[in-house]
Amino acid sequence: MTLLLIATLLASGLGSLSSSVSRQFHVVKEQKSWTEAQQYCREEFTDLATIDNMTEMEKVKSMIHEAGAGDAWIGLKRGEWQWSLAGRDFYRENEAEFRNWDSGYPRGGQENCLMNANGKWSDDWSTNIWTFICYDGGNSTHPYVLVTEGKNWEDAQIYCREKHTDLASVRNQAENDQIKDIIGGTAWIGLFRDAWSEWSDGSSSSFRHWNTGESNNPGVGCTQFTPSGQWNDVGCHNPSHFICYGDPKEVKSQIVRVKLQVASHVNINDPAMQQAFLQQIQQRLRESGMPAGAKLTWMRHPDGQIFKEKKETKEEGRKRRKRTEL
């Protein structure tokens, strides 16, 4: 069985301008939430600003002063909580979003999840040593395996993937209660998030310029650029000015929508698989005349996903079957 997927790509660098030309930033003095600012930037320019280095940081700082703007959103956002076992077929509707946090959690900063003796969850530093519980997909009778040898979260993940299937996911209250009875204490489960790993445009820039004491405030997930040039972590719903970027006029950009047919067993959320798709698409576009210096990046939907499944119409199915018969 195959899936028909729809995705959107940003093709940039379609002109002949040297890649050494920096981004063009735009200060927008309208008060919007982070999501509203993201939508505005994508409609009017390219996206919320990605800051790659101190030169760009100083440039934006100067622009904010010249515009008389205050704190302003940029594109950096805290990663979403997700399960180590990412196979889409493993979760029914809403099961991947099941959470059972204890009061006051998650706190922010700590990016990995523990289940405690009461069945409630807390976040903790990945380097701390705890027992952990694996999921064994090959054992339908006893799928959960408690490992009493303490490990940090990453080593626990490696162990579970090598010996079983993965660190345990918790999809509903019944599974939560079952695992609670097995662990009898505190143990790592498979929930985690990448701290401040997501730029709105999909960039992998590692540049950060946090203000003192910032980047680990609980319950916040978006980044403001302050007039001092330092960054604060702030609740995404707060209204704020914002910074967009658009490629220099000489460099052309284009939004490209693509359709992919993939086997249903393929994990389309696997970053390695997404990169492989991207390379294949880029190769085909180059064969069709796309400049060698052009760059393709995935555009993410507001829910963080790249791909959306498209239901095949009767006419599309008829044409596909006809092609197969030929």
mmCIF file of C-alpha atoms in Angstrom:
data_model
loop_
_atom_site.group_PDB
_atom_site.id
_atom_site.type_symbol
_atom_site.label_atom_id
_atom_site.label_comp_id
_atom_site.label_asym_id
_atom_site.label_seq_id
_atom_site.Cartn_x
_atom_site.Cartn_y
_atom_site.Cartn_z
ATOM 1 C CA MET A 1 0.000 0.000 0.000
ATOM 2 C CA THR A 2 1.249 3.487 -0.838
ATOM 3 C CA LEU A 3 0.496 6.917 0.612
ATOM 4 C CA LEU A 4 0.062 10.083 -1.451
ATOM 5 C CA LEU A 5 1.713 12.950 0.431
ATOM 6 C CA ILE A 6 1.644 16.694 -0.159
ATOM 7 C CA ALA A 7 4.545 18.888 0.988
ATOM 8 C CA THR A 8 5.759 22.447 0.425
ATOM 9 C CA LEU A 9 9.350 23.420 -0.345
ATOM 10 C CA LEU A 10 11.062 26.800 -0.332
ATOM 11 C CA ALA A 11 13.431 27.048 -3.296
ATOM 12 C CA SER A 12 15.877 29.896 -2.710
ATOM 13 C CA GLY A 13 18.938 31.112 -4.560
ATOM 14 C CA LEU A 14 17.340 30.770 -7.984
ATOM 15 C CA GLY A 15 19.191 33.840 -9.253
ATOM 16 C CA SER A 16 22.880 34.277 -9.894
ATOM 17 C CA LEU A 17 23.750 36.401 -6.863
ATOM 18 C CA SER A 18 26.634 35.218 -4.711
ATOM 19 C CA SER A 19 25.673 33.368 -1.549
ATOM 20 C CA SER A 20 27.858 35.788 0.424
ATOM 21 C CA VAL A 21 25.073 38.398 0.351
ATOM 22 C CA SER A 22 23.391 38.454 3.750
ATOM 23 C CA ARG A 23 19.692 38.311 4.438
ATOM 24 C CA GLN A 24 17.532 41.396 4.230
ATOM 25 C CA PHE A 25 15.697 41.909 7.521
ATOM 26 C CA HIS A 26 12.489 43.851 8.043
ATOM 27 C CA VAL A 27 11.272 45.288 11.352
ATOM 28 C CA VAL A 28 7.483 45.130 11.607
ATOM 29 C CA LYS A 29 6.010 47.393 14.291
ATOM 30 C CA GLU A 30 2.719 45.579 14.616
ATOM 31 C CA GLN A 31 1.708 43.689 17.731
ATOM 32 C CA LYS A 32 1.193 40.013 16.931
ATOM 33 C CA SER A 33 1.610 36.647 18.604
ATOM 34 C CA TRP A 34 4.510 34.500 17.403
ATOM 35 C CA THR A 35 2.241 32.394 15.178
ATOM 36 C CA GLU A 36 0.539 35.473 13.719
ATOM 37 C CA ALA A 37 3.946 37.049 13.074
ATOM 38 C CA GLN A 38 5.122 33.873 11.369
ATOM 39 C CA GLN A 39 2.097 33.903 9.071
ATOM 40 C CA TYR A 40 2.606 37.584 8.233
ATOM 41 C CA CYS A 41 6.294 37.106 7.407
ATOM 42 C CA ARG A 42 5.584 34.123 5.183
ATOM 43 C CA GLU A 43 2.908 36.037 3.306
ATOM 44 C CA GLU A 44 4.812 39.309 2.907
ATOM 45 C CA PHE A 45 8.466 38.223 2.865
ATOM 46 C CA THR A 46 10.064 34.812 3.367
ATOM 47 C CA ASP A 47 9.743 33.943 7.070
ATOM 48 C CA LEU A 48 10.448 35.089 10.605
ATOM 49 C CA ALA A 49 14.091 36.033 10.981
ATOM 50 C CA THR A 50 16.818 33.455 11.397
ATOM 51 C CA ILE A 51 19.993 34.910 12.945
ATOM 52 C CA ASP A 52 23.143 33.094 11.837
ATOM 53 C CA ASN A 53 25.998 35.103 13.340
ATOM 54 C CA MET A 54 27.075 38.216 15.259
ATOM 55 C CA THR A 55 27.114 40.309 12.089
ATOM 56 C CA GLU A 56 23.424 39.634 11.505
ATOM 57 C CA MET A 57 22.720 40.093 15.212
ATOM 58 C CA GLU A 58 24.296 43.564 15.189
ATOM 59 C CA LYS A 59 22.469 44.426 11.980
ATOM 60 C CA VAL A 60 19.077 43.556 13.473
ATOM 61 C CA LYS A 61 19.932 45.369 16.707
ATOM 62 C CA SER A 62 20.726 48.535 14.735
ATOM 63 C CA MET A 63 17.514 48.229 12.712
ATOM 64 C CA ILE A 64 15.409 47.903 15.867
ATOM 65 C CA HIS A 65 16.947 51.088 17.266
ATOM 66 C CA GLU A 66 16.425 52.967 13.996
ATOM 67 C CA ALA A 67 12.790 51.856 13.844
ATOM 68 C CA GLY A 68 12.134 52.704 17.484
ATOM 69 C CA ALA A 69 10.810 49.196 18.032
ATOM 70 C CA GLY A 70 10.766 47.207 21.244
ATOM 71 C CA ASP A 71 11.237 43.513 21.870
ATOM 72 C CA ALA A 72 10.573 41.607 18.646
ATOM 73 C CA TRP A 73 9.896 38.010 17.701
ATOM 74 C CA ILE A 74 12.478 36.089 15.707
ATOM 75 C CA GLY A 75 12.050 32.604 14.265
ATOM 76 C CA LEU A 76 13.596 30.480 17.031
ATOM 77 C CA LYS A 77 11.145 28.253 18.876
ATOM 78 C CA ARG A 78 11.444 25.563 21.505
ATOM 79 C CA GLY A 79 11.023 22.065 20.111
ATOM 80 C CA GLU A 80 7.781 20.200 20.733
ATOM 81 C CA TRP A 81 7.501 17.163 22.990
ATOM 82 C CA GLN A 82 7.638 13.986 20.927
ATOM 83 C CA TRP A 83 8.093 10.257 21.382
ATOM 84 C CA SER A 84 11.325 8.420 20.695
ATOM 85 C CA LEU A 85 9.273 5.766 18.884
ATOM 86 C CA ALA A 86 8.073 7.877 15.968
ATOM 87 C CA GLY A 87 6.282 5.387 13.701
ATOM 88 C CA ARG A 88 2.990 6.971 12.649
ATOM 89 C CA ASP A 89 1.195 3.613 12.489
ATOM 90 C CA PHE A 90 1.916 3.020 16.174
ATOM 91 C CA TYR A 91 -0.458 5.780 17.296
ATOM 92 C CA ARG A 92 -4.190 6.090 16.801
ATOM 93 C CA GLU A 93 -5.783 9.533 16.630
ATOM 94 C CA ASN A 94 -4.556 11.809 19.466
ATOM 95 C CA GLU A 95 -2.551 9.022 21.127
ATOM 96 C CA ALA A 96 0.796 10.649 20.335
ATOM 97 C CA GLU A 97 -0.428 13.733 22.227
ATOM 98 C CA PHE A 98 -1.344 11.908 25.459
ATOM 99 C CA ARG A 99 0.341 13.561 28.466
ATOM 100 C CA ASN A 100 0.134 12.939 32.218
ATOM 101 C CA TRP A 101 2.295 15.699 33.705
ATOM 102 C CA ASP A 102 2.472 16.139 37.452
ATOM 103 C CA SER A 103 1.505 19.517 38.889
ATOM 104 C CA GLY A 104 4.074 22.170 37.982
ATOM 105 C CA TYR A 105 5.546 20.217 35.078
ATOM 106 C CA PRO A 106 7.044 20.474 32.544
ATOM 107 C CA ARG A 107 9.289 23.152 33.985
ATOM 108 C CA GLY A 108 11.289 24.155 30.922
ATOM 109 C CA GLY A 109 14.986 23.648 30.329
ATOM 110 C CA GLN A 110 14.861 19.945 31.146
ATOM 111 C CA GLU A 111 14.085 18.115 27.932
ATOM 112 C CA ASN A 112 13.443 14.458 28.831
ATOM 113 C CA CYS A 113 10.589 12.752 30.628
ATOM 114 C CA LEU A 114 10.342 10.542 33.707
ATOM 115 C CA MET A 115 7.373 8.597 35.007
ATOM 116 C CA ASN A 116 7.209 8.648 38.788
ATOM 117 C CA ALA A 117 5.813 6.142 41.287
ATOM 118 C CA ASN A 118 2.390 7.842 41.237
ATOM 119 C CA GLY A 119 2.177 7.522 37.447
ATOM 120 C CA LYS A 120 2.619 11.256 36.928
ATOM 121 C CA TRP A 121 5.337 12.639 34.681
ATOM 122 C CA SER A 122 8.137 15.118 35.286
ATOM 123 C CA ASP A 123 10.887 16.529 33.094
ATOM 124 C CA ASP A 124 14.550 16.093 33.985
ATOM 125 C CA TRP A 125 18.033 16.677 32.596
ATOM 126 C CA SER A 126 18.974 13.985 30.092
ATOM 127 C CA THR A 127 22.344 13.446 31.806
ATOM 128 C CA ASN A 128 20.796 12.257 35.077
ATOM 129 C CA ILE A 129 20.867 8.535 35.801
ATOM 130 C CA TRP A 130 17.588 6.638 36.201
ATOM 131 C CA THR A 131 16.162 3.215 35.574
ATOM 132 C CA PHE A 132 14.103 3.066 32.394
ATOM 133 C CA ILE A 133 11.391 1.119 30.640
ATOM 134 C CA CYS A 134 11.613 -0.232 27.108
ATOM 135 C CA TYR A 135 8.877 -1.215 24.683
ATOM 136 C CA ASP A 136 9.248 -4.570 22.921
ATOM 137 C CA GLY A 137 6.998 -4.664 19.880
ATOM 138 C CA GLY A 138 7.705 -8.339 19.341
ATOM 139 C CA ASN A 139 6.169 -9.365 22.663
ATOM 140 C CA SER A 140 2.414 -8.830 22.629
ATOM 141 C CA THR A 141 1.958 -10.442 26.067
ATOM 142 C CA HIS A 142 4.565 -8.450 27.993
ATOM 143 C CA PRO A 143 5.543 -5.486 25.792
ATOM 144 C CA TYR A 144 7.105 -3.389 28.571
ATOM 145 C CA VAL A 145 10.542 -4.250 29.929
ATOM 146 C CA LEU A 146 11.893 -2.544 33.047
ATOM 147 C CA VAL A 147 15.676 -2.114 33.064
ATOM 148 C CA THR A 148 16.945 -1.517 36.591
ATOM 149 C CA GLU A 149 20.467 -0.606 35.491
ATOM 150 C CA GLY A 150 20.601 3.178 35.686
ATOM 151 C CA LYS A 151 21.467 5.121 32.526
ATOM 152 C CA ASN A 152 21.112 8.642 31.201
ATOM 153 C CA TRP A 153 18.256 9.179 28.743
ATOM 154 C CA GLU A 154 20.322 8.897 25.558
ATOM 155 C CA ASP A 155 22.032 5.683 26.690
ATOM 156 C CA ALA A 156 18.666 4.272 27.757
ATOM 157 C CA GLN A 157 17.306 5.032 24.281
ATOM 158 C CA ILE A 158 20.260 3.274 22.644
ATOM 159 C CA TYR A 159 19.845 0.238 24.905
ATOM 160 C CA CYS A 160 16.116 -0.084 24.194
ATOM 161 C CA ARG A 161 16.617 0.241 20.445
ATOM 162 C CA GLU A 162 19.366 -2.379 20.434
ATOM 163 C CA LYS A 163 17.713 -4.899 22.774
ATOM 164 C CA HIS A 164 14.005 -4.300 22.154
ATOM 165 C CA THR A 165 12.166 -1.696 20.040
ATOM 166 C CA ASP A 166 12.529 1.685 21.752
ATOM 167 C CA LEU A 167 11.950 3.548 24.985
ATOM 168 C CA ALA A 168 8.321 3.138 26.006
ATOM 169 C CA SER A 169 5.644 5.432 24.623
ATOM 170 C CA VAL A 170 2.516 6.036 26.699
ATOM 171 C CA ARG A 171 -0.515 6.393 24.463
ATOM 172 C CA ASN A 172 -3.377 6.443 26.963
ATOM 173 C CA GLN A 173 -4.281 6.204 30.629
ATOM 174 C CA ALA A 174 -4.516 2.409 30.572
ATOM 175 C CA GLU A 175 -0.931 2.096 29.346
ATOM 176 C CA ASN A 176 0.132 4.721 31.864
ATOM 177 C CA ASP A 177 -1.334 2.666 34.716
ATOM 178 C CA GLN A 178 0.232 -0.524 33.380
ATOM 179 C CA ILE A 179 3.706 1.012 33.205
ATOM 180 C CA LYS A 180 3.299 2.645 36.634
ATOM 181 C CA ASP A 181 2.675 -0.771 38.187
ATOM 182 C CA ILE A 182 5.760 -2.200 36.478
ATOM 183 C CA ILE A 183 8.282 0.493 37.386
ATOM 184 C CA GLY A 184 7.259 0.914 41.035
ATOM 185 C CA GLY A 185 9.399 4.045 41.250
ATOM 186 C CA THR A 186 10.901 6.543 38.817
ATOM 187 C CA ALA A 187 12.036 5.667 35.300
ATOM 188 C CA TRP A 188 12.782 7.245 31.947
ATOM 189 C CA ILE A 189 10.092 6.923 29.282
ATOM 190 C CA GLY A 190 10.406 7.858 25.609
ATOM 191 C CA LEU A 191 9.086 11.431 25.666
ATOM 192 C CA PHE A 192 11.600 14.186 24.846
ATOM 193 C CA ARG A 193 12.026 17.479 23.085
ATOM 194 C CA ASP A 194 14.947 19.251 21.452
ATOM 195 C CA ALA A 195 15.580 22.483 23.325
ATOM 196 C CA TRP A 196 15.387 25.559 21.086
ATOM 197 C CA SER A 197 16.043 23.520 17.971
ATOM 198 C CA GLU A 198 13.395 24.821 15.589
ATOM 199 C CA TRP A 199 13.765 27.878 13.384
ATOM 200 C CA SER A 200 10.602 28.889 11.581
ATOM 201 C CA ASP A 201 12.217 28.497 8.152
ATOM 202 C CA GLY A 202 13.650 25.058 8.945
ATOM 203 C CA SER A 203 17.192 26.389 9.274
ATOM 204 C CA SER A 204 19.719 24.435 11.330
ATOM 205 C CA SER A 205 21.536 27.560 12.555
ATOM 206 C CA SER A 206 23.128 26.937 15.955
ATOM 207 C CA PHE A 207 23.766 30.629 16.715
ATOM 208 C CA ARG A 208 22.264 31.774 20.039
ATOM 209 C CA HIS A 209 22.535 35.065 21.965
ATOM 210 C CA TRP A 210 20.545 34.520 25.156
ATOM 211 C CA ASN A 211 20.149 37.111 27.878
ATOM 212 C CA THR A 212 21.426 36.103 31.315
ATOM 213 C CA GLY A 213 19.098 33.547 32.898
ATOM 214 C CA GLU A 214 17.081 33.015 29.725
ATOM 215 C CA SER A 215 16.355 29.929 27.564
ATOM 216 C CA ASN A 216 15.080 27.818 30.470
ATOM 217 C CA ASN A 217 11.967 29.602 31.741
ATOM 218 C CA PRO A 218 9.078 27.196 32.356
ATOM 219 C CA GLY A 219 6.061 27.182 30.098
ATOM 220 C CA VAL A 220 7.440 29.415 27.344
ATOM 221 C CA GLY A 221 8.483 28.478 23.857
ATOM 222 C CA CYS A 222 9.309 31.454 21.605
ATOM 223 C CA THR A 223 12.178 33.924 21.277
ATOM 224 C CA GLN A 224 12.209 37.721 21.423
ATOM 225 C CA PHE A 225 15.106 39.842 20.212
ATOM 226 C CA THR A 226 15.510 42.743 22.663
ATOM 227 C CA PRO A 227 16.842 46.212 21.744
ATOM 228 C CA SER A 228 20.070 45.314 23.589
ATOM 229 C CA GLY A 229 20.607 42.439 21.154
ATOM 230 C CA GLN A 230 20.075 39.798 23.832
ATOM 231 C CA TRP A 231 17.373 37.160 23.434
ATOM 232 C CA ASN A 232 14.596 36.294 25.884
ATOM 233 C CA ASP A 233 12.348 33.231 25.978
ATOM 234 C CA VAL A 234 8.722 34.356 26.119
ATOM 235 C CA GLY A 235 5.242 32.867 25.911
ATOM 236 C CA CYS A 236 4.311 32.562 22.237
ATOM 237 C CA HIS A 237 0.840 34.079 22.716
ATOM 238 C CA ASN A 238 2.167 37.467 23.879
ATOM 239 C CA PRO A 239 1.783 40.341 21.380
ATOM 240 C CA SER A 240 5.063 41.760 20.125
ATOM 241 C CA HIS A 241 6.801 43.520 17.265
ATOM 242 C CA PHE A 242 8.680 41.096 15.035
ATOM 243 C CA ILE A 243 11.504 40.692 12.535
ATOM 244 C CA CYS A 244 10.956 39.155 9.110
ATOM 245 C CA TYR A 245 13.564 38.338 6.540
ATOM 246 C CA GLY A 246 13.394 38.242 2.781
ATOM 247 C CA ASP A 247 16.082 37.259 0.336
ATOM 248 C CA PRO A 248 17.834 40.147 -1.463
ATOM 249 C CA LYS A 249 15.900 41.285 -4.515
ATOM 250 C CA GLU A 250 18.490 39.837 -6.878
ATOM 251 C CA VAL A 251 17.961 36.375 -5.433
ATOM 252 C CA LYS A 252 14.719 34.756 -6.465
ATOM 253 C CA SER A 253 12.728 32.463 -4.213
ATOM 254 C CA GLN A 254 9.804 30.262 -5.030
ATOM 255 C CA ILE A 255 7.370 28.126 -3.088
ATOM 256 C CA VAL A 256 7.137 24.645 -4.604
ATOM 257 C CA ARG A 257 4.400 22.141 -3.785
ATOM 258 C CA VAL A 258 5.278 18.518 -4.391
ATOM 259 C CA LYS A 259 3.409 15.224 -4.364
ATOM 260 C CA LEU A 260 5.162 12.099 -3.150
ATOM 261 C CA GLN A 261 4.070 8.490 -3.286
ATOM 262 C CA VAL A 262 5.689 6.404 -0.566
ATOM 263 C CA ALA A 263 5.124 2.963 0.879
ATOM 264 C CA SER A 264 2.897 3.034 3.949
ATOM 265 C CA HIS A 265 5.600 1.473 6.138
ATOM 266 C CA VAL A 266 8.052 4.338 5.504
ATOM 267 C CA ASN A 267 8.580 6.605 8.533
ATOM 268 C CA ILE A 268 8.042 10.009 6.935
ATOM 269 C CA ASN A 269 8.864 11.765 10.237
ATOM 270 C CA ASP A 270 12.396 10.360 10.273
ATOM 271 C CA PRO A 271 14.785 13.321 9.624
ATOM 272 C CA ALA A 272 17.093 11.059 7.616
ATOM 273 C CA MET A 273 14.196 9.998 5.386
ATOM 274 C CA GLN A 274 13.069 13.621 4.967
ATOM 275 C CA GLN A 275 16.605 14.567 3.917
ATOM 276 C CA ALA A 276 16.689 11.684 1.443
ATOM 277 C CA PHE A 277 13.405 12.862 -0.109
ATOM 278 C CA LEU A 278 14.831 16.385 -0.331
ATOM 279 C CA GLN A 279 17.979 15.213 -2.103
ATOM 280 C CA GLN A 280 15.980 13.192 -4.628
ATOM 281 C CA ILE A 281 13.696 16.139 -5.393
ATOM 282 C CA GLN A 282 16.662 18.495 -5.691
ATOM 283 C CA GLN A 283 18.406 16.144 -8.121
ATOM 284 C CA ARG A 284 15.330 15.902 -10.337
ATOM 285 C CA LEU A 285 14.829 19.674 -10.343
ATOM 286 C CA ARG A 286 18.473 20.214 -11.284
ATOM 287 C CA GLU A 287 18.060 17.794 -14.152
ATOM 288 C CA SER A 288 15.137 19.992 -15.225
ATOM 289 C CA GLY A 289 17.251 23.149 -15.178
ATOM 290 C CA MET A 290 17.259 24.401 -11.577
ATOM 291 C CA PRO A 291 20.524 26.305 -10.842
ATOM 292 C CA ALA A 292 23.181 24.281 -9.035
ATOM 293 C CA GLY A 293 23.415 26.905 -6.279
ATOM 294 C CA ALA A 294 19.719 26.791 -5.440
ATOM 295 C CA LYS A 295 18.721 25.472 -2.035
ATOM 296 C CA LEU A 296 15.598 23.565 -1.062
ATOM 297 C CA THR A 297 14.174 23.527 2.457
ATOM 298 C CA TRP A 298 10.987 21.967 3.795
ATOM 299 C CA MET A 299 8.249 24.344 4.942
ATOM 300 C CA ARG A 300 6.520 23.132 8.094
ATOM 301 C CA HIS A 301 2.815 23.419 8.809
ATOM 302 C CA PRO A 302 1.681 25.159 12.044
ATOM 303 C CA ASP A 303 1.474 21.722 13.716
ATOM 304 C CA GLY A 304 5.158 21.158 12.962
ATOM 305 C CA GLN A 305 4.561 18.487 10.320
ATOM 306 C CA ILE A 306 6.061 18.574 6.830
ATOM 307 C CA PHE A 307 3.794 16.123 5.064
ATOM 308 C CA LYS A 308 0.027 15.977 4.758
ATOM 309 C CA GLU A 309 -1.670 12.864 3.450
ATOM 310 C CA LYS A 310 -3.847 13.455 0.383
ATOM 311 C CA LYS A 311 -6.849 11.263 -0.227
ATOM 312 C CA GLU A 312 -6.919 9.917 -3.759
ATOM 313 C CA THR A 313 -9.979 10.922 -5.783
ATOM 314 C CA LYS A 314 -11.822 8.359 -7.879
ATOM 315 C CA GLU A 315 -10.523 9.986 -11.062
ATOM 316 C CA GLU A 316 -6.931 9.965 -9.784
ATOM 317 C CA GLY A 317 -7.308 6.317 -8.824
ATOM 318 C CA ARG A 318 -8.670 5.448 -12.261
ATOM 319 C CA LYS A 319 -5.759 7.178 -14.001
ATOM 320 C CA ARG A 320 -3.212 5.512 -11.713
ATOM 321 C CA ARG A 321 -4.675 2.061 -12.366
ATOM 322 C CA LYS A 322 -4.707 2.739 -16.086
ATOM 323 C CA ARG A 323 -1.020 3.695 -16.016
ATOM 324 C CA THR A 324 -0.278 0.515 -14.065
ATOM 325 C CA GLU A 325 -2.114 -1.627 -16.622
ATOM 326 C CA LEU A 326 -0.140 -0.064 -19.450
#
